[in-house]
Coordinates of C-alpha atoms in Angstrom, one line a residue:
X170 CA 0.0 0.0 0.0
X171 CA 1.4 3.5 -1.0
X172 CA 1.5 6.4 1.8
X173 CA 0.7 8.8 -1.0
X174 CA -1.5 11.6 0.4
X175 CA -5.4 11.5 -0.2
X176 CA -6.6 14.8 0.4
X177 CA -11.1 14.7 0.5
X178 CA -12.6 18.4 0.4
X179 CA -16.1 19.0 1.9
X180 CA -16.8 16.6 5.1
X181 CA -20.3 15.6 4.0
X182 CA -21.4 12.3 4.6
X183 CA -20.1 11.2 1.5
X184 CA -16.2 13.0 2.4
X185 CA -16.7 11.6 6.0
X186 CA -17.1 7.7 4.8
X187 CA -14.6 7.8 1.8
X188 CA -12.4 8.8 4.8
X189 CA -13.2 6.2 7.3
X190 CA -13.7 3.7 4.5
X191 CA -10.0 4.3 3.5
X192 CA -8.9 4.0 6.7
X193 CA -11.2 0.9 7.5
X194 CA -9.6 -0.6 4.8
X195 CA -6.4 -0.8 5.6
X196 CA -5.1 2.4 3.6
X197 CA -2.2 3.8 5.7
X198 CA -1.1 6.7 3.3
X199 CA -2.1 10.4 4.9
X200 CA -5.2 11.1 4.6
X201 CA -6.8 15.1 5.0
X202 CA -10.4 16.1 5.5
X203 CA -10.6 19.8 4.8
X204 CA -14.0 21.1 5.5
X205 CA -15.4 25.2 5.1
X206 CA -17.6 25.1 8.3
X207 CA -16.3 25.2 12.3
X208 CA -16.9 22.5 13.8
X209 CA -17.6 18.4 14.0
X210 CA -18.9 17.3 10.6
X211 CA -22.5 16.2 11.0
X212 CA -25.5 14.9 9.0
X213 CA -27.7 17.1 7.5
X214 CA -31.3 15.3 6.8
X215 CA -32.7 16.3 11.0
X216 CA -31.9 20.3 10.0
X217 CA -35.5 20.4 8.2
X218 CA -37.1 18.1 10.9
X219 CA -36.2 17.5 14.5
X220 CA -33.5 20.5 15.0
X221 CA -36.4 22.7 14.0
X222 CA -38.9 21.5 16.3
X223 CA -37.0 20.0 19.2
X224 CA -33.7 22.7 19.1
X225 CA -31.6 20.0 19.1
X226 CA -28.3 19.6 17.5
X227 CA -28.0 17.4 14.0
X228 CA -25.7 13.8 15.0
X229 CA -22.3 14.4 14.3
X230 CA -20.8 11.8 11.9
X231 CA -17.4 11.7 14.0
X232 CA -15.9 14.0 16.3
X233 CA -12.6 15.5 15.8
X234 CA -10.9 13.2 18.8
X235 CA -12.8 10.1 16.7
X236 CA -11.6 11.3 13.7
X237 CA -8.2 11.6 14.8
X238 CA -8.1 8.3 16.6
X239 CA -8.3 6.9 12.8
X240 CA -5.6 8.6 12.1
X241 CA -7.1 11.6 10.2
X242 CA -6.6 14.7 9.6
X243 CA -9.5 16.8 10.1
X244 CA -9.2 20.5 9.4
X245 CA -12.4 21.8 9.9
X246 CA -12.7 25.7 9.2
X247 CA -10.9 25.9 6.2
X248 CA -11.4 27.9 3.4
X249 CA -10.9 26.3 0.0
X250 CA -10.3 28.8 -2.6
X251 CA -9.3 26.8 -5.7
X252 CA -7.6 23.1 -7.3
X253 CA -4.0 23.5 -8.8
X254 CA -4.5 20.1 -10.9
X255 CA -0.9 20.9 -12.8
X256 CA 0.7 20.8 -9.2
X257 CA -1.6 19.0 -7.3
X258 CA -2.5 21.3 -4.7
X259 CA -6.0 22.1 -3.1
X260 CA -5.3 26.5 -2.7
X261 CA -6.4 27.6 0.9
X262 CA -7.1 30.9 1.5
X263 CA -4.5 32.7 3.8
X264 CA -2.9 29.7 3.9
X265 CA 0.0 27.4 2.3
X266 CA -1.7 25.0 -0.4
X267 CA -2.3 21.1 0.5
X268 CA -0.5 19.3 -2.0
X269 CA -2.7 15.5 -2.5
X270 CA -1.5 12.4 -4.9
X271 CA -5.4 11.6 -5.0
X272 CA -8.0 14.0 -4.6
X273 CA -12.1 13.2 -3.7
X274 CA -14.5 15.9 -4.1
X275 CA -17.7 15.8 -1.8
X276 CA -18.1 19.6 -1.5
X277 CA -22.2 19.0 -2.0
X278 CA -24.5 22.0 -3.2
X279 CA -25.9 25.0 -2.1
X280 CA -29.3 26.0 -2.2
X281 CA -30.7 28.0 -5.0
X282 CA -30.9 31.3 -4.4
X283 CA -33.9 34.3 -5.4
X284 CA -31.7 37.5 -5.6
X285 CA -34.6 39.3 -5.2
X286 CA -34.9 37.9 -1.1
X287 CA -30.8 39.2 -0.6
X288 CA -30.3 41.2 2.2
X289 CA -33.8 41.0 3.4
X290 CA -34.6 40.1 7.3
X291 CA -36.8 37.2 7.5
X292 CA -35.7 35.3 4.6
X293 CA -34.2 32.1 4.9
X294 CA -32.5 28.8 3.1
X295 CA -31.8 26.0 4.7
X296 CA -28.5 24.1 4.1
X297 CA -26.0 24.3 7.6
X298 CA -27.0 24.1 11.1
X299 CA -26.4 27.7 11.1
X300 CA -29.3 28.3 9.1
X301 CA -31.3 26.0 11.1
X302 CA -30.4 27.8 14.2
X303 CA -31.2 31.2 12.7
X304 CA -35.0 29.1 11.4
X305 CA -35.0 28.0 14.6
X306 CA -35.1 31.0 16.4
X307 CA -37.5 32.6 13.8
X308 CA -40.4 29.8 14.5
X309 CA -40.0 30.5 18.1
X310 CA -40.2 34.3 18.1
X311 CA -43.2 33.0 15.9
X312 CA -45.0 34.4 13.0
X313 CA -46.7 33.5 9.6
X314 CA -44.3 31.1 7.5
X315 CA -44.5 31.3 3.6
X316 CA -42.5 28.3 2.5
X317 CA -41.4 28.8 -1.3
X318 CA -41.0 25.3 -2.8
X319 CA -43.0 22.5 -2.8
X320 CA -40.1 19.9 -3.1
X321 CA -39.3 17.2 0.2
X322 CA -37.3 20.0 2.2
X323 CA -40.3 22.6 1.6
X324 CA -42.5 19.9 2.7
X325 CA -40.2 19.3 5.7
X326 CA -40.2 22.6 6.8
X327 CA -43.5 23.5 6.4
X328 CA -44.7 20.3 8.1
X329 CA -42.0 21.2 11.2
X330 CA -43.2 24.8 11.2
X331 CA -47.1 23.7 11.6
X332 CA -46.1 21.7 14.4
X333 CA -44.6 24.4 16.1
X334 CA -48.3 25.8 15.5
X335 CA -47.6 28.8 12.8
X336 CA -49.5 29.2 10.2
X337 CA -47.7 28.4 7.2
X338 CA -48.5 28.4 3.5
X339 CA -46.4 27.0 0.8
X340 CA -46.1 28.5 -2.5
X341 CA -45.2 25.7 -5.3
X342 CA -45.1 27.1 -8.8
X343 CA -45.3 23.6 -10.6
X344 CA -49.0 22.3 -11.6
X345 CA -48.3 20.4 -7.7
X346 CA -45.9 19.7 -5.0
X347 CA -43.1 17.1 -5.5
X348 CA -43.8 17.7 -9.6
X349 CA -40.4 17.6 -10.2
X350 CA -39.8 14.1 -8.5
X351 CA -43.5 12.2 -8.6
X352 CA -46.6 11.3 -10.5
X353 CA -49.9 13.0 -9.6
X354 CA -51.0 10.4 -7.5
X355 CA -48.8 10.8 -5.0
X356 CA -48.7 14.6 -5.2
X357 CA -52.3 14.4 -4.0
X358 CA -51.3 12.6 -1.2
X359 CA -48.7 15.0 -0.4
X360 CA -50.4 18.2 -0.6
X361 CA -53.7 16.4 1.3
X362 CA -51.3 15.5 4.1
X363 CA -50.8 19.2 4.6
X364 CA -54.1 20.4 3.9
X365 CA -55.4 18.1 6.8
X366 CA -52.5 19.7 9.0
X367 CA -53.6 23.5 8.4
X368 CA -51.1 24.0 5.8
X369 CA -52.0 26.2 3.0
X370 CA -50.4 24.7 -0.7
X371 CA -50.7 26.9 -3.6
X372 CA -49.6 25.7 -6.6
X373 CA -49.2 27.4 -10.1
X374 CA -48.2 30.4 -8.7
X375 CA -44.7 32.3 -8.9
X376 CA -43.5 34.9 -6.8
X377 CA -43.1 38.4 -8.1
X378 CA -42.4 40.7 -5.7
X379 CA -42.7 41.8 -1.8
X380 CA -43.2 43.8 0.7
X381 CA -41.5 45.4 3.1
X382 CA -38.2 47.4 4.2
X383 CA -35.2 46.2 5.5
X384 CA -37.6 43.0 7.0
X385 CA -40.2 41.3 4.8
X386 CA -43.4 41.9 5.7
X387 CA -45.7 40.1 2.5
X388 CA -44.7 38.4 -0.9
X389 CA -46.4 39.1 -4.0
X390 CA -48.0 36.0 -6.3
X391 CA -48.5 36.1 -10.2
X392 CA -51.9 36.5 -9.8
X393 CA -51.7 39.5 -7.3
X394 CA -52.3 37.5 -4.3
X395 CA -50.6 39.0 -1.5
X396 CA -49.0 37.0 1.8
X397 CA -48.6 38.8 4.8
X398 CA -45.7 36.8 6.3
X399 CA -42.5 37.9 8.3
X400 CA -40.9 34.1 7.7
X401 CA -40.1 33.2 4.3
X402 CA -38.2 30.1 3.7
X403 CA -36.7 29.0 0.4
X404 CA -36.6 25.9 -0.8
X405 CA -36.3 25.3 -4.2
X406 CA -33.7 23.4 -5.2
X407 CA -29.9 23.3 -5.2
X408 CA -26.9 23.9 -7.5
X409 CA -23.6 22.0 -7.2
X410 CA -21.1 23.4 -4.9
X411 CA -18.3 24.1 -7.7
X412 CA -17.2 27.9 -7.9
X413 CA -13.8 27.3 -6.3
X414 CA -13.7 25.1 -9.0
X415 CA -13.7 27.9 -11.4
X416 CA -10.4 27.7 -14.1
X417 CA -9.3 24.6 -12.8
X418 CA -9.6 22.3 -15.8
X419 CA -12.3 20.1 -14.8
X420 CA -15.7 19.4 -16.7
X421 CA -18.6 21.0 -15.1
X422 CA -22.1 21.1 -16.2
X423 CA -24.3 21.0 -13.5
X424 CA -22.0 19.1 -11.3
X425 CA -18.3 17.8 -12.0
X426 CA -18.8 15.1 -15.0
X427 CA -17.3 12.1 -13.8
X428 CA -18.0 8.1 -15.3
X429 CA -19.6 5.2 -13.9
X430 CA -16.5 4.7 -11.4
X431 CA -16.6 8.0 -9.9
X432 CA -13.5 9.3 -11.7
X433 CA -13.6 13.3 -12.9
X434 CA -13.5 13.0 -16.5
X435 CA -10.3 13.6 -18.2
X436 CA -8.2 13.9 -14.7
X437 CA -5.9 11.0 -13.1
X438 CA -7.0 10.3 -9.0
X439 CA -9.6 13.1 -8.8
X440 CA -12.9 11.6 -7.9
X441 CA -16.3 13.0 -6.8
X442 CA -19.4 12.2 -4.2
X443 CA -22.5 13.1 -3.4
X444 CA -24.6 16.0 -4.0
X445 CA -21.3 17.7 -6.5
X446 CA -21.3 14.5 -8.7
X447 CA -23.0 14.3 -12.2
X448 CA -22.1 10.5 -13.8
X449 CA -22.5 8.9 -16.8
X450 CA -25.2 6.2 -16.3
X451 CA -24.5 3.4 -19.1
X452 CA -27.8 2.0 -18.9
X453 CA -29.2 5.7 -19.9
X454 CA -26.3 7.1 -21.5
X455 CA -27.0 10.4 -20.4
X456 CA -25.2 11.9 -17.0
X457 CA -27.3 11.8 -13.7
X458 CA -26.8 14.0 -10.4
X459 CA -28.5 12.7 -7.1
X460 CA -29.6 15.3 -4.2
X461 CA -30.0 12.3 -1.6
X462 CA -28.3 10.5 1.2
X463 CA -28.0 7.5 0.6
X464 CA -26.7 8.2 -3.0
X465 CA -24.2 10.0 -1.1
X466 CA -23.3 7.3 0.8
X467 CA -23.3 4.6 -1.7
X468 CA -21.2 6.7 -3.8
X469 CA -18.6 7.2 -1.0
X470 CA -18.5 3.6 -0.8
X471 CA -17.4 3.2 -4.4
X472 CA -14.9 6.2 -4.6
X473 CA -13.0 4.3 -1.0
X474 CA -12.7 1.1 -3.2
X475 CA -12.1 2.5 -6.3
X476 CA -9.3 4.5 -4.5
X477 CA -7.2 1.5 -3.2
X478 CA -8.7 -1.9 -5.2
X479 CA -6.1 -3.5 -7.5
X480 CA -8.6 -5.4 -9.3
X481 CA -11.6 -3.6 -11.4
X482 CA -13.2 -0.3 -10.5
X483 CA -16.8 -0.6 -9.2
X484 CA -19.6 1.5 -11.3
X485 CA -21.5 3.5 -9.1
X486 CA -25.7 2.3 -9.9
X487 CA -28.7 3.7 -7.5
X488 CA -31.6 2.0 -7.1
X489 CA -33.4 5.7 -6.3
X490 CA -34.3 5.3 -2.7
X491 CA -35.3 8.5 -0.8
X492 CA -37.2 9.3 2.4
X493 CA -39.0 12.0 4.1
X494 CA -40.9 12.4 7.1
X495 CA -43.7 14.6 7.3
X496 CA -46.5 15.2 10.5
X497 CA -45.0 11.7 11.3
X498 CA -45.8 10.1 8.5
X499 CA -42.9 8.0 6.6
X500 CA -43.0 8.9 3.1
X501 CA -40.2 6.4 1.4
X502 CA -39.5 5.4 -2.1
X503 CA -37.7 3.6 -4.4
X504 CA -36.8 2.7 -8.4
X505 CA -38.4 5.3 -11.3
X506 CA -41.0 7.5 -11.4
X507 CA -41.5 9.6 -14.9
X508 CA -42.8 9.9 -18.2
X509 CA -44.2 7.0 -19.7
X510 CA -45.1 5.1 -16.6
X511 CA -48.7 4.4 -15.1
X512 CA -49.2 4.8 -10.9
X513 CA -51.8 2.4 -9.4
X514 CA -52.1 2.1 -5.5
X515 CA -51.9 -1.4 -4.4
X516 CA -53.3 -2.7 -0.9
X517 CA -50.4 -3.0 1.7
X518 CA -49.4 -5.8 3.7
X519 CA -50.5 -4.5 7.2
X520 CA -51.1 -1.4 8.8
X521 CA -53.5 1.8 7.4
X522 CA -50.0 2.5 5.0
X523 CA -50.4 3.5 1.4
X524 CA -48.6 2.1 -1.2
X525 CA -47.9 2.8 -4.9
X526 CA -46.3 1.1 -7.6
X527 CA -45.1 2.5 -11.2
X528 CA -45.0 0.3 -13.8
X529 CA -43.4 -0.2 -17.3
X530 CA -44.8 -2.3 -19.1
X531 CA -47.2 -4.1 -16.8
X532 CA -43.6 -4.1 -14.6
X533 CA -42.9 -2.8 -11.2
X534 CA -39.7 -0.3 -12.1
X535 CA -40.6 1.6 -8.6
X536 CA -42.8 2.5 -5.9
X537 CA -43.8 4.8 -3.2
X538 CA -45.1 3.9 0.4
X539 CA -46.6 6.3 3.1
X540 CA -46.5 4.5 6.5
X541 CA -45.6 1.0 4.8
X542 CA -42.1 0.2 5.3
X543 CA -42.1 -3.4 4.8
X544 CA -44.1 -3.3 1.4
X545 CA -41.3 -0.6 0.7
X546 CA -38.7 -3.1 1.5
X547 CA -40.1 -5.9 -0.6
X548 CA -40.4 -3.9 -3.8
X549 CA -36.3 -2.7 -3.2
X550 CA -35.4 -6.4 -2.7
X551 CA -37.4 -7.1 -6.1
X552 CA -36.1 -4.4 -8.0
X553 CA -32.4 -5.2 -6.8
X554 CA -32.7 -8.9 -8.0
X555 CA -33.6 -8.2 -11.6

């Protein structure tokens, strides 16, 4: 085994398990975490749920004395500024570079920002505990909460928000919530959930405007409807944490291009994970780019073996599985959704659950449970033995 350097930037769950995988593995070359925020790394699905309602903090993914007792080098607070890939060298701003031999990228995204919200008080994204602290302290001073997005971390906050007992309306401007990521029938189930909960969902609707000085006061629909509201959250998607990226050679189109192994395209040892990763698919041939945690993970398990295997390199392949929780309802699902496919709802198993199932064909390609875990589980273990 060589002791060449691995240097992994961003300590997201995906940097945090290439990290511990390597080391778990028997790699003994040095290997550096750099991360931009203070503090332990920690994971980030609670921030929209419980650290909202219950002001508790998210569960760390290692500590810095754990992380050290693996032997690595965690350097939390550091701010990346660019990639050298001539000399190798990850550029830190104020200080010397950190020269790597192999290089992972799992710098994740960053929400998508409306510049017409920037500098305004009461106007929120949520994407560090930071942020959840500041949302935090928002619902408890209280207030009506306009939640812009109907996507699973609108529907997260929103759902938090109404617990707290706000009042909270969420703007969607899709046809319907989730529209983005599933068929109607399951979008009906979604925005009925709320409904039953006291949320207001308006979909169809873009914002065009607000109100207000230096705090906002009331947003402004298409259709002149106006929200009085001093909370406003944001949630409407994220882009690919890349900028320091900027002029250093790799290929970036919505994420750093990288093939079924992981490997940035056109490089030699840079790989990428997680949220910042857009791959070539094989079976699609068109690139893909996951926003979830377990992609995150699966794909950090790929990148640690890819990293030190003598033998083949693994392709990275999802299976699509992604949760929510919303008003304490389990909302999980797996395989494809999409054009071209028929929804039917299926009895479950046990329970007062919901299930269901997209088809291709007359075949199960995916499905979607509410409160049925174990029909959710025997759809997974049928998809993944095809």
């Amino acid at each position: 085994m060589t002791r060449s350097t691995t240097v992994v930037v961003g300590a997201s769950v995906a940097g945090v398990r290439v990290a511990q995988t390597l080391r778990r593995r028997g790699h003994d070359g040095p290997v550096i975490l750099l991360e931009r925020e203070p503090g332990n790394p920690y994971d980030k699905p609670a921030l929209s749920k419980t650290v909202l309602v219950q002001d508790e903090l998210p569960s760390a993914l290692g500590t810095a004395t754990e992380l050290a007792e693996e032997n690595i080098d965690f350097r939390a607070g550091t701010a990346v500024d660019g990639l050298d890939l001539v000399a190798r060298q990850i550029l830190i701003h104020g200080e010397e570079p950190v020269p790597f031999a192999q290089l992972v990228i799992t710098t994740g995204s960053r929400p998508r920002r409306l510049s017409q919200f920037d500098g305004l008080r009461g106007v929120h994204y949520l994407r560090t505990r930071t942020d959840a602290a500041a949302l935090r302290a928002a619902f408890i001073r209280g207030g009506r909460v306009v939640v812009i997005g109907g996507g699973f971390i609108g529907g997260e906050v929103a759902a938090s928000a109404r617990s707290l007992g706000l009042p909270v309306t969420i703007v969607e401007a899709a046809p319907r919530l989730l529209a983005r990521l599933m068929p109607t029938e399951v979008s009906e189930v979604v925005a009925g959930l709320h409904r039953d909960h006291g949320v207001k969902v308006i979909c169809g609707r873009t914002v065009t405007g607000y109100r207000g000085g230096s705090d906002i006061e009331a947003i402004e629909l298409d259709d002149g409807t106006v929200l009085p509201t001093g909370i406003v959250v944001i949630g409407i998607g994220t882009v690919p944490d890349t900028a320091w990226l900027e002029g250093s050679g790799l290929r970036i189109d919505n994420g750093i291009l990288c093939g079924p192994n992981l490997a940035a395209e056109a490089t030699d040892g840079v790989f990428v994970a997680g949220d910042v990763a857009r791959w070539h698919d094989p079976t699609t041939g068109f690139y893909d780019r996951a926003e979830h945690w377990t992609s995150a993970r699966d794909q950090a398990a790929v990148v640690a073996h890819n990293l030190i295997a003598d033998g083949p390199p693994k392709h990275f392949a999802t299976d699509g599985y992604v949760w929510s929780d919303q008003f304490g309802v389990s909302i999980q699902h797996v395989g494809r959704t999409g054009p071209g496919l028929r929804t039917e709802r299926r009895p479950t198993k046990v329970g007062r659950g919901q299930l269901f199932v997209h088809l291709s064909g007359g075949h199960v390609v995916g499905a979607t449970t509410f409160d049925a875990p174990s029909d959710l589980l025997a759809v997974r273990r049928d998809l993944a033995s095809r």
